[in-house]
Amino acid sequence: MGIVLGIESSCDETAAAVVAHDRSIIAQAIASQDESHAPYGGVVPEIAARAHAERLAPMIETVMHEAGVALADLDAIAATAGPGLIGGVMVGLVTAKALAMAADVPLMAINHLEGHALSPRLADAELTFPYALLLVSGGHCQILRVEGVGRYRRLATTIDDALGEAFDKTAKILGLGFPGGPAVERLAREGDPRAVPLPRPLVGTADPQFSFAGLKSAVLRANESGRHTPPDIAASFQQAAIDCVIDRLTVALNAMEPVDALVVAGGVAANASVRGALEGLASRRGLRFSAPPPALCTDNAAMIAWAGQERLAIGAPADPLDIAARPRWPLDPAADPVRGAGYKA
Ligand code: KG4
Ligand code: ZN
């Protein structure tokens, strides 16, 4: 039975997990740094890197102890090697290298986006390739055709803000604190999604790219006008964002070769209204719908360990100990470069 240790440290979550080949998460831990970054209204890279450096090693020790496995029992050590805040990525990757070297276990340098892209298969054993993937997080907003492990075709990305970023900025405008996505979702439940007229940027255009900067500015103006309540603004923002997602996905699905399933992953996939709208789209198009449980949508190490398992399963080679940490690392290197396609720090 293959067992992989996963390590995640690319943003503000320090995480470690031990995941078996049969999809069981044997042990895992996540330490959020929300409180350290909240006073600044966003993630401060230096603070994040220092926190990873303090927490990661004892966390790995605890998780390995809970899992009841020794380093030598591992089939691989998988760590996020990018894209992300480079100081944090280096803490996780160097820790993984040292452990891999000491225990003589293969190292797997994982693309964080690949972790998100394959995470639905950790939760859903029936999900097979190829599938259409909406990857929506704080740093990324992409539509991909996932054709296999290591084979991703990107059909769309954002020309300005990522969807999670738009949620976070809306939260900031409404004074809801950081991180904003869950707070906007909660407040939106009390509001009327039709109360505030807001734009749907790029809806109706033939190329399925995303744009959310104009929506954020409109939220700012609506709030400053004093004519709308925060719950109505939150609900109307969320609805506008969902309308954009459904329109862009429809265009992308029409353009891509057939798939059996529509899949969502990344932090924003934890949003129940977003999931509901996507489930509706999937059923209208006769597609299976798959989404990881919310705890596997936001950053975690189980998805990184799982990506390592997927690589082992196709016989992918280990990565060398001199592999570099990468602040930017597109999943589909052949896709046209678009501003915002890599990680936006
Ligand atoms: O995947 P993730 O944990 O980190 C990145 O790789 O970026 O995603 C974090 C993003 C944040 O922007 C956060 O506000 C958003 O996901 N998010 C949500 C929800 N939960 C997290 N957005 C909307 N609704 C949610 N429930
Ligand atoms: Zn992420």
Short mmCIF file of C-alpha atoms in Angstrom, two decimals, residues 4-244:
data_model
loop_
_atom_site.label_atom_id
_atom_site.label_comp_id
_atom_site.label_asym_id
_atom_site.label_seq_id
_atom_site.Cartn_x
_atom_site.Cartn_y
_atom_site.Cartn_z
CA VAL A 4 2.76 9.58 0.66
CA LEU A 5 3.55 12.50 2.97
CA GLY A 6 2.27 15.79 1.55
CA ILE A 7 3.51 19.27 2.51
CA GLU A 8 1.80 22.58 1.64
CA SER A 9 3.19 26.04 2.41
CA SER A 10 2.58 28.20 -0.67
CA CYS A 11 0.33 30.82 0.90
CA ASP A 12 -0.93 31.27 4.46
CA GLU A 13 -1.81 27.71 5.38
CA THR A 14 0.87 25.44 6.85
CA ALA A 15 -0.26 21.88 6.20
CA ALA A 16 0.96 18.29 6.31
CA ALA A 17 -0.90 15.06 5.51
CA VAL A 18 -0.30 11.35 5.10
CA VAL A 19 -2.43 9.86 2.32
CA ALA A 20 -2.65 6.23 1.21
CA HIS A 21 -3.01 4.88 -2.29
CA ASP A 22 -6.62 3.84 -1.55
CA ARG A 23 -7.59 7.52 -1.02
CA SER A 24 -7.66 7.37 2.76
CA ILE A 25 -6.30 10.43 4.52
CA ILE A 26 -4.52 8.66 7.37
CA ALA A 27 -3.59 11.84 9.23
CA GLN A 28 -3.53 15.54 8.46
CA ALA A 29 -3.05 18.96 10.04
CA ILE A 30 -3.61 22.52 8.85
CA ALA A 31 -2.56 25.69 10.68
CA SER A 32 -4.12 28.83 9.33
CA GLN A 33 -2.34 32.15 9.78
CA ASP A 34 -5.47 34.28 9.44
CA GLU A 35 -4.89 36.09 12.73
CA SER A 36 -1.33 37.10 11.82
CA HIS A 37 -2.39 38.59 8.48
CA ALA A 38 -5.81 40.02 9.41
CA PRO A 39 -4.46 43.39 10.65
CA TYR A 40 -2.96 43.96 7.18
CA GLY A 41 -6.09 42.91 5.23
CA GLY A 42 -4.13 40.37 3.18
CA VAL A 43 -1.28 37.88 3.33
CA VAL A 44 2.12 39.42 4.18
CA PRO A 45 4.74 37.14 2.51
CA GLU A 46 7.48 37.61 5.12
CA ILE A 47 5.13 36.86 8.02
CA ALA A 48 3.82 33.79 6.17
CA ALA A 49 7.32 32.39 5.50
CA ARG A 50 8.40 32.83 9.11
CA ALA A 51 5.26 31.12 10.38
CA HIS A 52 5.80 28.15 8.03
CA ALA A 53 9.41 27.89 9.25
CA GLU A 54 8.24 27.70 12.86
CA ARG A 55 5.31 25.36 12.44
CA LEU A 56 6.06 22.94 9.65
CA ALA A 57 8.61 20.54 11.22
CA PRO A 58 6.67 19.91 14.46
CA MET A 59 3.48 19.53 12.41
CA ILE A 60 5.10 16.84 10.22
CA GLU A 61 6.32 15.07 13.35
CA THR A 62 2.79 15.06 14.81
CA VAL A 63 1.11 13.92 11.60
CA MET A 64 3.61 11.09 11.08
CA HIS A 65 3.13 10.03 14.69
CA GLU A 66 -0.68 10.05 14.33
CA ALA A 67 -0.45 8.08 11.11
CA GLY A 68 1.81 5.56 12.82
CA VAL A 69 4.33 5.58 9.98
CA ALA A 70 8.06 6.13 9.95
CA LEU A 71 9.83 8.16 7.27
CA ALA A 72 11.30 4.97 5.83
CA ASP A 73 7.75 3.59 5.31
CA LEU A 74 6.92 6.38 2.85
CA ASP A 75 6.76 5.77 -0.88
CA ALA A 76 7.26 9.46 -1.60
CA ILE A 77 7.42 12.88 0.00
CA ALA A 78 5.37 15.38 -2.02
CA ALA A 79 5.73 19.12 -1.44
CA THR A 80 4.34 22.18 -3.18
CA ALA A 81 7.18 23.64 -5.26
CA GLY A 82 5.14 26.57 -6.65
CA PRO A 83 3.38 28.69 -7.73
CA GLY A 84 3.03 30.79 -4.60
CA LEU A 85 4.75 33.13 -2.18
CA ILE A 86 8.34 32.09 -2.71
CA GLY A 87 9.56 32.26 0.92
CA GLY A 88 6.86 29.88 2.07
CA VAL A 89 7.30 27.55 -0.90
CA MET A 90 11.03 27.31 -0.11
CA VAL A 91 10.36 26.39 3.52
CA GLY A 92 8.14 23.48 2.46
CA LEU A 93 10.25 22.30 -0.44
CA VAL A 94 13.56 22.41 1.45
CA THR A 95 12.00 20.54 4.37
CA ALA A 96 10.79 17.86 1.94
CA LYS A 97 14.22 17.63 0.32
CA ALA A 98 15.95 17.17 3.67
CA LEU A 99 13.50 14.46 4.76
CA ALA A 100 13.70 12.70 1.38
CA MET A 101 17.49 12.73 1.51
CA ALA A 102 17.68 11.55 5.13
CA ALA A 103 15.17 8.72 4.64
CA ASP A 104 16.18 7.87 1.08
CA VAL A 105 12.60 8.34 -0.13
CA PRO A 106 11.67 9.80 -3.55
CA LEU A 107 10.87 13.54 -3.69
CA MET A 108 7.87 14.78 -5.68
CA ALA A 109 7.85 18.54 -6.38
CA ILE A 110 4.17 19.31 -6.89
CA ASN A 111 2.57 22.22 -8.72
CA HIS A 112 0.05 23.66 -6.23
CA LEU A 113 -2.45 24.07 -9.06
CA GLU A 114 -2.06 20.40 -9.94
CA GLY A 115 -2.90 19.63 -6.30
CA HIS A 116 -6.16 21.56 -6.69
CA ALA A 117 -6.79 20.10 -10.16
CA LEU A 118 -6.51 16.48 -8.98
CA SER A 119 -8.12 17.00 -5.54
CA PRO A 120 -11.60 16.03 -6.83
CA ARG A 121 -10.24 12.54 -7.60
CA LEU A 122 -9.10 12.14 -3.99
CA ALA A 123 -12.70 12.58 -2.86
CA ASP A 124 -14.42 10.89 -5.81
CA ALA A 125 -13.08 7.49 -6.88
CA GLU A 126 -15.45 7.43 -9.88
CA LEU A 127 -14.10 10.61 -11.44
CA THR A 128 -12.15 9.69 -14.56
CA PHE A 129 -10.23 11.74 -17.15
CA PRO A 130 -10.97 13.84 -19.12
CA TYR A 131 -12.97 16.40 -17.14
CA ALA A 132 -13.68 20.10 -17.40
CA LEU A 133 -12.30 21.93 -14.39
CA LEU A 134 -13.13 25.33 -12.96
CA LEU A 135 -10.18 26.16 -10.71
CA VAL A 136 -11.09 29.12 -8.54
CA SER A 137 -8.94 30.28 -5.65
CA GLY A 138 -7.45 33.43 -4.21
CA GLY A 139 -4.69 33.58 -6.80
CA HIS A 140 -6.21 31.75 -9.76
CA CYS A 141 -9.31 31.64 -11.91
CA GLN A 142 -9.00 29.17 -14.76
CA ILE A 143 -10.96 26.77 -16.91
CA LEU A 144 -8.98 23.66 -17.83
CA ARG A 145 -9.54 20.42 -19.64
CA VAL A 146 -7.86 17.86 -17.37
CA GLU A 147 -6.79 15.06 -19.68
CA GLY A 148 -4.61 13.03 -17.33
CA VAL A 149 -1.96 13.41 -14.67
CA GLY A 150 0.38 16.14 -15.89
CA ARG A 151 -1.83 16.86 -18.93
CA TYR A 152 -3.79 20.09 -18.58
CA ARG A 153 -5.17 22.30 -21.33
CA ARG A 154 -6.08 25.78 -20.23
CA LEU A 155 -8.97 27.39 -22.06
CA ALA A 156 -9.37 30.47 -19.91
CA THR A 157 -7.83 32.52 -17.15
CA THR A 158 -8.49 35.95 -15.67
CA ILE A 159 -7.28 39.14 -17.28
CA ASP A 160 -7.23 40.91 -13.90
CA ASP A 161 -8.47 39.56 -10.54
CA ALA A 162 -9.07 35.95 -9.51
CA LEU A 163 -12.55 35.05 -8.27
CA GLY A 164 -11.40 34.50 -4.66
CA GLU A 165 -9.65 37.87 -4.83
CA ALA A 166 -12.95 39.47 -5.89
CA PHE A 167 -14.66 37.88 -2.87
CA ASP A 168 -11.83 39.10 -0.61
CA LYS A 169 -12.01 42.66 -2.00
CA THR A 170 -15.79 42.75 -1.64
CA ALA A 171 -15.37 41.64 1.97
CA LYS A 172 -12.84 44.41 2.54
CA ILE A 173 -15.18 47.02 1.03
CA LEU A 174 -18.02 45.80 3.27
CA GLY A 175 -15.73 45.72 6.33
CA LEU A 176 -16.09 41.96 6.81
CA GLY A 177 -12.42 41.27 7.53
CA PHE A 178 -10.00 38.73 6.10
CA PRO A 179 -10.29 36.15 4.62
CA GLY A 180 -13.39 37.38 2.94
CA GLY A 181 -14.96 34.58 0.92
CA PRO A 182 -16.75 32.74 3.73
CA ALA A 183 -17.88 36.07 5.27
CA VAL A 184 -19.37 37.29 1.98
CA GLU A 185 -21.13 33.96 1.54
CA ARG A 186 -22.66 34.17 5.04
CA LEU A 187 -23.83 37.78 4.61
CA ALA A 188 -25.22 37.05 1.13
CA ARG A 189 -27.70 34.58 2.64
CA GLU A 190 -29.52 37.53 4.26
CA GLY A 191 -29.60 39.69 1.12
CA ASP A 192 -31.50 40.00 -2.16
CA PRO A 193 -29.30 38.96 -5.13
CA ARG A 194 -31.36 41.22 -7.45
CA ALA A 195 -31.29 44.34 -5.27
CA VAL A 196 -28.12 45.99 -6.59
CA PRO A 197 -27.54 46.37 -10.35
CA LEU A 198 -23.96 45.20 -10.95
CA PRO A 199 -22.04 44.51 -14.19
CA ARG A 200 -21.18 41.02 -15.49
CA PRO A 201 -17.76 41.72 -17.10
CA LEU A 202 -17.07 39.91 -20.41
CA VAL A 203 -20.39 38.01 -20.34
CA GLY A 204 -21.51 37.31 -23.90
CA THR A 205 -18.01 37.50 -25.38
CA ALA A 206 -16.72 34.63 -27.52
CA ASP A 207 -13.42 34.00 -25.70
CA PRO A 208 -14.10 32.49 -22.25
CA GLN A 209 -11.68 34.67 -20.24
CA PHE A 210 -12.64 36.13 -16.86
CA SER A 211 -12.52 39.68 -15.55
CA PHE A 212 -13.60 40.82 -12.09
CA ALA A 213 -11.93 44.23 -11.64
CA GLY A 214 -14.98 46.12 -12.99
CA LEU A 215 -17.32 44.18 -10.72
CA LYS A 216 -15.20 45.09 -7.69
CA SER A 217 -15.26 48.80 -8.63
CA ALA A 218 -19.05 48.63 -9.02
CA VAL A 219 -19.32 47.04 -5.56
CA LEU A 220 -17.25 49.91 -4.18
CA ARG A 221 -19.53 52.52 -5.82
CA ALA A 222 -22.70 50.71 -4.67
CA ASN A 223 -21.38 50.70 -1.11
CA GLU A 224 -20.37 54.37 -1.21
CA SER A 225 -23.76 55.41 -2.61
CA GLY A 226 -25.33 54.56 0.74
CA ARG A 227 -28.45 53.31 -1.05
CA HIS A 228 -27.92 49.60 -0.42
CA THR A 229 -27.54 47.36 2.62
CA PRO A 230 -24.39 45.23 3.03
CA PRO A 231 -26.36 41.94 2.75
CA ASP A 232 -27.94 43.12 -0.54
CA ILE A 233 -24.52 44.15 -1.88
CA ALA A 234 -22.97 40.81 -0.84
CA ALA A 235 -25.82 38.80 -2.38
CA SER A 236 -25.83 40.85 -5.60
CA PHE A 237 -22.04 40.58 -5.91
CA GLN A 238 -22.14 36.82 -5.41
CA GLN A 239 -24.91 36.47 -8.00
CA ALA A 240 -23.04 38.62 -10.54
CA ALA A 241 -19.89 36.55 -10.00
CA ILE A 242 -21.84 33.31 -10.43
CA ASP A 243 -23.48 34.63 -13.62
CA CYS A 244 -19.99 35.37 -15.01
#
